[in-house]
Short mmCIF file of C-alpha atoms in Angstrom, two decimals:
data_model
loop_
_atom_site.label_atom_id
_atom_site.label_comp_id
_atom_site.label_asym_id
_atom_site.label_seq_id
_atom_site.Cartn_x
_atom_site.Cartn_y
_atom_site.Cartn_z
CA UNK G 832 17.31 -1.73 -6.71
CA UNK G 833 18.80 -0.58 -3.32
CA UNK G 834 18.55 0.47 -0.26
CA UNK G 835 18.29 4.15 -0.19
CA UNK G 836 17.75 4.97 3.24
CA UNK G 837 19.18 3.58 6.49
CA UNK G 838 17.46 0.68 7.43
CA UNK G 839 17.15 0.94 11.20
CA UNK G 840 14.37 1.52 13.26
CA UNK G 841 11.57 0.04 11.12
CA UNK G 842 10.83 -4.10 11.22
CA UNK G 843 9.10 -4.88 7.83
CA UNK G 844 11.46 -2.72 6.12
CA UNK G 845 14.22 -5.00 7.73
CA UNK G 846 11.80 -7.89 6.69
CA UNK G 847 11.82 -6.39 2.81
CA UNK G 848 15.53 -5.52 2.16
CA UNK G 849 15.87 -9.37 4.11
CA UNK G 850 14.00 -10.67 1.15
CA UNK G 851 11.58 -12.09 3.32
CA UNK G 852 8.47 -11.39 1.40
CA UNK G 853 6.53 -10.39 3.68
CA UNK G 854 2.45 -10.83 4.08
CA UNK G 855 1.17 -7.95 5.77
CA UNK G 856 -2.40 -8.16 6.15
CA UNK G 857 -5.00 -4.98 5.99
CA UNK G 858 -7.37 -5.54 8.57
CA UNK G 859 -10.97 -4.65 8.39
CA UNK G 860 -10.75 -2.74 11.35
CA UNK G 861 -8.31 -1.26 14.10
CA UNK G 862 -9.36 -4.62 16.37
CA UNK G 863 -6.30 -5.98 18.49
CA UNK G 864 -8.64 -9.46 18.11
CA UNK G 865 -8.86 -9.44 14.09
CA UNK G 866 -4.49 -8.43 14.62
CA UNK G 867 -4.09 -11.43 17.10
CA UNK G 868 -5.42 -13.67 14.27
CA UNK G 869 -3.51 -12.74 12.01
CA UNK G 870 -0.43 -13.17 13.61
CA UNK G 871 -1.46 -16.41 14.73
CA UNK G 872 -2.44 -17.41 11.07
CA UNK G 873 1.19 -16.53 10.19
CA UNK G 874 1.16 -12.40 9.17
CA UNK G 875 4.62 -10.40 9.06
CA UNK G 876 2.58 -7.57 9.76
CA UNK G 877 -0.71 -5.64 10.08
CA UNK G 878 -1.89 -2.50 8.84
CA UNK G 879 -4.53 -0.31 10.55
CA UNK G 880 -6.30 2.79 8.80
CA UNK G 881 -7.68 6.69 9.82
CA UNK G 882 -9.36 9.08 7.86
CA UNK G 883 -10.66 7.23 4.99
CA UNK G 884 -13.23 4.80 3.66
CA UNK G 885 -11.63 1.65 3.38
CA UNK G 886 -11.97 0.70 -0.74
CA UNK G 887 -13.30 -2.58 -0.12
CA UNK G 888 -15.81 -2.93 2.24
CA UNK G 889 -16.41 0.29 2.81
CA UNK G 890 -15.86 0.62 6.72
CA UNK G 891 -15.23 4.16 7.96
CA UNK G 892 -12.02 4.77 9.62
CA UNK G 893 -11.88 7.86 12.20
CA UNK G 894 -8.92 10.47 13.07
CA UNK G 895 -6.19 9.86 15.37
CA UNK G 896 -8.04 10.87 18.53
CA UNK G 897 -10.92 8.25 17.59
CA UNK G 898 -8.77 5.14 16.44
CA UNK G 899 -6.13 5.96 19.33
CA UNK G 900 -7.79 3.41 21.68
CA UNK G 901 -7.71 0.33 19.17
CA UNK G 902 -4.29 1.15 17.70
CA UNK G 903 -2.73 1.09 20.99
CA UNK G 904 -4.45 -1.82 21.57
CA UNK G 905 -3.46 -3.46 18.52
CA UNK G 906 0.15 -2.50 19.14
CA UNK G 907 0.09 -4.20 22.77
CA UNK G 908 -1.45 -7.26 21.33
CA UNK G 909 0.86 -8.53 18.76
CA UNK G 910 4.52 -8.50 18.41
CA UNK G 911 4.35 -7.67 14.94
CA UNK G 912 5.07 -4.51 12.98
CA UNK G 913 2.19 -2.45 12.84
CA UNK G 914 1.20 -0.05 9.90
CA UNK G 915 -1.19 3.05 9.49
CA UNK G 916 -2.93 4.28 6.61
CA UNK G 917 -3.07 8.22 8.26
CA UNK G 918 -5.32 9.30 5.52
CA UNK G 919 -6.05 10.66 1.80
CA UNK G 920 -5.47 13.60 0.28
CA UNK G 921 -7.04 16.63 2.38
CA UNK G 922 -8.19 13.99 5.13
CA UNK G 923 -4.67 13.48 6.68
CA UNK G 924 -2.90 13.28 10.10
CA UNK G 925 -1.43 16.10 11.65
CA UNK G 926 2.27 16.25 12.86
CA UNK G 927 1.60 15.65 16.36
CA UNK G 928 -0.34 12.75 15.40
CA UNK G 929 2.90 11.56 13.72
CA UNK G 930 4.80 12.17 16.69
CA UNK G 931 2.61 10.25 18.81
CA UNK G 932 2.16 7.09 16.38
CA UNK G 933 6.12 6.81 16.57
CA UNK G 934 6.52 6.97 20.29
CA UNK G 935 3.62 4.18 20.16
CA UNK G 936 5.43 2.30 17.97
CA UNK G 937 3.98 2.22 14.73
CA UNK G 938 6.25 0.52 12.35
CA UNK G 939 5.43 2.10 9.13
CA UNK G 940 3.08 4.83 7.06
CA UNK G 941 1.27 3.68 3.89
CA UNK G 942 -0.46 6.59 2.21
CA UNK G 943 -0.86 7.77 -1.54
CA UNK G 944 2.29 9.61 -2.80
CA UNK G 945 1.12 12.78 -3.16
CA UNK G 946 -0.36 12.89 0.10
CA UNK G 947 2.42 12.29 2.07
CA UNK G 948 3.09 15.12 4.37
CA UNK G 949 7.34 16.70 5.27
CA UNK G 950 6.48 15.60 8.67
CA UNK G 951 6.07 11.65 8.07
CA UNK G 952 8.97 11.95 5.68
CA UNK G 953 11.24 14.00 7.68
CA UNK G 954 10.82 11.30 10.64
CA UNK G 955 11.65 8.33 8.31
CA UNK G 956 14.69 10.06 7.03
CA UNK G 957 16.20 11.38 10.67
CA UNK G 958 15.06 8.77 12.83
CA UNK G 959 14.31 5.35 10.52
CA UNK G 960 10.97 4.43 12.10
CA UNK G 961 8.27 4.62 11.02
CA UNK G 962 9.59 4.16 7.53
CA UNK G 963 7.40 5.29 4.90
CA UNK G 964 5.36 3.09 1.88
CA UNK G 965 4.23 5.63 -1.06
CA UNK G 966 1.34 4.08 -3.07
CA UNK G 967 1.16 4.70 -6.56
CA UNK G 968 -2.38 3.82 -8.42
CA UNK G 969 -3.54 3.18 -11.61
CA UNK G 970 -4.73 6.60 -12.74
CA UNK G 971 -0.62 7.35 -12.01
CA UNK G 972 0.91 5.16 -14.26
CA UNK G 973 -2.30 6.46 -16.79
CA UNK G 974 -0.53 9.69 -16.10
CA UNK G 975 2.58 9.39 -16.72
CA UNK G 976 1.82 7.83 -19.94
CA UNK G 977 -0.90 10.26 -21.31
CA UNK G 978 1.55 13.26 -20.68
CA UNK G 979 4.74 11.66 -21.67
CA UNK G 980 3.24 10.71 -25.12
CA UNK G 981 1.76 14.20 -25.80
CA UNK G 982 3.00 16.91 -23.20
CA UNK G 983 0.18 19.03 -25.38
CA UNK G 984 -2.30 16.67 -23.52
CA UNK G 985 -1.28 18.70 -19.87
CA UNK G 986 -5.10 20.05 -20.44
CA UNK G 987 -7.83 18.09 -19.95
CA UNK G 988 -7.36 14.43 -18.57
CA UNK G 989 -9.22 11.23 -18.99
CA UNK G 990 -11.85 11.00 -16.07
CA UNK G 991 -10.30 9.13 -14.04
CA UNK G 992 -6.55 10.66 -14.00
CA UNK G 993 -6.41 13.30 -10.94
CA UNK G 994 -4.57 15.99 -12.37
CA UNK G 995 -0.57 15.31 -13.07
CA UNK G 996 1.11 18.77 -13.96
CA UNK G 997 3.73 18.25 -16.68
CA UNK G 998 6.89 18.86 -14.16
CA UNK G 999 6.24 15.80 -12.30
CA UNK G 1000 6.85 13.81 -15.80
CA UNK G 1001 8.80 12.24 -17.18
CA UNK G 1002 9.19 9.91 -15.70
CA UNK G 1003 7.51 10.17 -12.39
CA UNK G 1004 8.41 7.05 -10.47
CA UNK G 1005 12.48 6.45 -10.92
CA UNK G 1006 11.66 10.37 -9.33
CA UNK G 1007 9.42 9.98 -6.94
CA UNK G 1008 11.86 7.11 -5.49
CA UNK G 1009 14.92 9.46 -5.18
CA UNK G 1010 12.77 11.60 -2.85
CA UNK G 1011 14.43 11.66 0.54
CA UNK G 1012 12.32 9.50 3.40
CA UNK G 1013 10.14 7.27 0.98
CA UNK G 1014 11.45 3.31 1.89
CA UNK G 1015 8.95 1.44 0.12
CA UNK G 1016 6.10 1.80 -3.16
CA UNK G 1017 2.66 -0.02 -2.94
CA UNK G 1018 1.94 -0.62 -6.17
CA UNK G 1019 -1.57 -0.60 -6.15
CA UNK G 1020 -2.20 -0.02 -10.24
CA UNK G 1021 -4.94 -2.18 -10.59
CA UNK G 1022 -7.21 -0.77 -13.06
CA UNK G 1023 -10.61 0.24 -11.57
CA UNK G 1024 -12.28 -3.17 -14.04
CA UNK G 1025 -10.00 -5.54 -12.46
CA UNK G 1026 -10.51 -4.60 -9.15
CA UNK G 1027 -12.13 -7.79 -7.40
CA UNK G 1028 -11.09 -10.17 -10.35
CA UNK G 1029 -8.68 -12.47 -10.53
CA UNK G 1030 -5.06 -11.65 -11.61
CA UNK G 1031 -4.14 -11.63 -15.30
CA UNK G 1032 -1.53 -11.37 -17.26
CA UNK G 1033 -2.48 -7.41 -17.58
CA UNK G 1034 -2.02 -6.66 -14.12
CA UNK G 1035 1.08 -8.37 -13.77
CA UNK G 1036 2.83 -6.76 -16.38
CA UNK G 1037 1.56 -3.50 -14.43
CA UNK G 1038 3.53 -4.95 -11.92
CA UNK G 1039 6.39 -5.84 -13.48
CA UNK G 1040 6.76 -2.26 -14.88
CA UNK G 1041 6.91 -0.89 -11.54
CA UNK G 1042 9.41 -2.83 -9.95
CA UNK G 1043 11.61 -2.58 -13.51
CA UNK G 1044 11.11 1.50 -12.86
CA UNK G 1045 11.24 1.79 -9.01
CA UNK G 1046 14.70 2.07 -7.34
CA UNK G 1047 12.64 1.30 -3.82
CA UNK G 1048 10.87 -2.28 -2.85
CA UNK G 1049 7.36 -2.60 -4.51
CA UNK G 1050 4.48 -4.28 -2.25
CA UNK G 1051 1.59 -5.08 -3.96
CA UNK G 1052 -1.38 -5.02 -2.55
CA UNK G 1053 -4.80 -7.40 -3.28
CA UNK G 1054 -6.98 -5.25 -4.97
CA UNK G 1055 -7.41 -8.59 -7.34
CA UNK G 1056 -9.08 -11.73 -5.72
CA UNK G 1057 -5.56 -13.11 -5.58
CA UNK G 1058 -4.62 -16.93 -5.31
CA UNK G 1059 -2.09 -18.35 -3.14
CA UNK G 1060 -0.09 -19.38 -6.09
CA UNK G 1061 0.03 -16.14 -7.48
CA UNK G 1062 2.59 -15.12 -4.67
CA UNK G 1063 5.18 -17.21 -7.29
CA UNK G 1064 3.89 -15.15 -10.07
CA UNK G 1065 4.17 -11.93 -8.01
CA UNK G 1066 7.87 -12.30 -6.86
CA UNK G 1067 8.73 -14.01 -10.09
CA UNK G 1068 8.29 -10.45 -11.74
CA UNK G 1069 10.08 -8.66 -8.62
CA UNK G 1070 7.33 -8.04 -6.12
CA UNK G 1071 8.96 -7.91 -2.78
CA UNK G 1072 6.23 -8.71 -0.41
CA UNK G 1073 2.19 -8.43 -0.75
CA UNK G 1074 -0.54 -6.45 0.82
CA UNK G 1075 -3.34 -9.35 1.86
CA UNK G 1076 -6.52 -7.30 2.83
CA UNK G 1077 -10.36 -8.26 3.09
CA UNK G 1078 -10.81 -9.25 -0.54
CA UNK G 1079 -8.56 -12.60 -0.53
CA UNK G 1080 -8.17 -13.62 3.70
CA UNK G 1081 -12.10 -12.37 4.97
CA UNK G 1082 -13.12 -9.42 7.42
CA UNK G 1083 -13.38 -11.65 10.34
CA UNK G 1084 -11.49 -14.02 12.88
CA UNK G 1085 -12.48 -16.97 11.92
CA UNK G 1086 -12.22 -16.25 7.92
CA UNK G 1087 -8.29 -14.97 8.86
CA UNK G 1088 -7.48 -17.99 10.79
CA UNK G 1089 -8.44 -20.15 7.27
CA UNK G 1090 -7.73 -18.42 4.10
CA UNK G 1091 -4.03 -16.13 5.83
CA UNK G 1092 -2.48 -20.42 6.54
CA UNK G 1093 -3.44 -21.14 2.39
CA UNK G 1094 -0.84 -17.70 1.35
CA UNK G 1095 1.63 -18.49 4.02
CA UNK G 1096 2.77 -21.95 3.22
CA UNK G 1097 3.12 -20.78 -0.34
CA UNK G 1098 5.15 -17.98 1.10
CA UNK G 1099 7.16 -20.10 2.56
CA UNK G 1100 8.34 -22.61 0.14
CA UNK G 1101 9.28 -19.41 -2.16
#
């Protein structure tokens, strides 16, 4: 695994290729106060949301125009590297909204892979900031594997798998990390049963696969009700930094401040 992209212009992926692993931490909502706390609780860096429904507890994130205030805010409150979820799927930020998250100095773009639009990659390849996480879910990897095994099954898909055509398999990750502007993966393959639970054996392997397959730094994010400890288990298979949102650290100030100090002195002695 290298670096595929230059690495200036964006902090966390500095922090990454540093082998820092990082703990970024989701926050509950676009508040420069919740951000403060995590910093002071020992975050690398914080990600903020728009257009979507966070998967956890549910909050409802607006567009650009509504979320500018707190995201500015956020971004003159902490000297951290800030993130942004701009959206999902049809629900996503327009180019000038890019343009004016970079001059504010967002760090970084987290969205699902398909949904990333030319304009957010174009800016990470030309100008290295903000660099560009592609998240990859469960019902990917489910896939991948359902088509691979029987191209024949390119018809109807299980349920839960949004539809794949067969040109974007096989395989579709060591691909989808050659494409120019994408710096980092979130591997967030939990299936939808172990979402909340703890972290087993399962998941992990889930993990594993994805770094072994990924040419690009996998962050995993907690989608599982994950331990301190785990953070060993988690780089031990190649995760290179973690994702710490409401589920495992809380939704307020005062929950931050005690359960972000548990993962970061674990963190630390890595």
């Amino acid at each position: 695994m290298g670096p595929v992209n230059e690495m200036q212009g964006s902090r966390l992926k500095s922090l990454v290729y540093e082998k820092r692993f990082p703990l970024i931490v989701s926050l509950a909502a676009n508040d420069p106060e919740l951000a403060r706390a995590a910093q002071e609780a020992g975050a690398d860096a914080v990600k903020l949301h728009l257009n979507t429904v966070h998967e956890i507890t549910g909050s409802r994130f607006g567009s650009w125009e509504e979320e500018r205030e707190g995201i500015l805010a956020v971004l003159a409150a902490v000297d951290l590297p800030v993130g942004v979820v701009p959206g999902q799927g049809d629900a996503m930020a327009d180019e000038r909204a890019f343009e004016e998250m970079a001059a504010a100095g967002v760090d970084f773009i987290d969205a699902p892979w398909f949904a990333l639009p030319g304009a957010a990659l174009r800016r990470s390849l030309q100008e290295g900031r903000p660099a560009v996480m592609a998240a990859l879910s469960h019902a990917d990897l489910v896939a991948t594997a359902y088509l691979v095994a029987d191209p024949a099954n390119a018809g109807p898909a299980p349920n839960h798998v949004h539809a794949l055509p067969v040109h974007h398999v096989p395989p579709l990750l060591p691909c989808l990390t050659r494409l120019p502007g994408i710096d980092l993966v979130e591997a967030a393959v939990a299936a939808p049963g172990e979402v909340g639970r703890p972290l087993t054996a399962a998941t992990l392997v889930r993990y594993a696969q994805v770094c072994q397959d990924s040419r690009l730094p996998v962050i995993v994010p907690s989608q599982l009700v994950f331990s301190p400890q785990d953070l060993r288990l988690l780089a031990a298979v190649g995760v290179a930094g973690v994702l710490l949102g409401p589920l495992v650290i809380g939704r307020t100030v005062s929950e931050i401040g005690r359960q972000l100090p548990r993962f970061r002195q674990v963190r630390d002695s890595l």
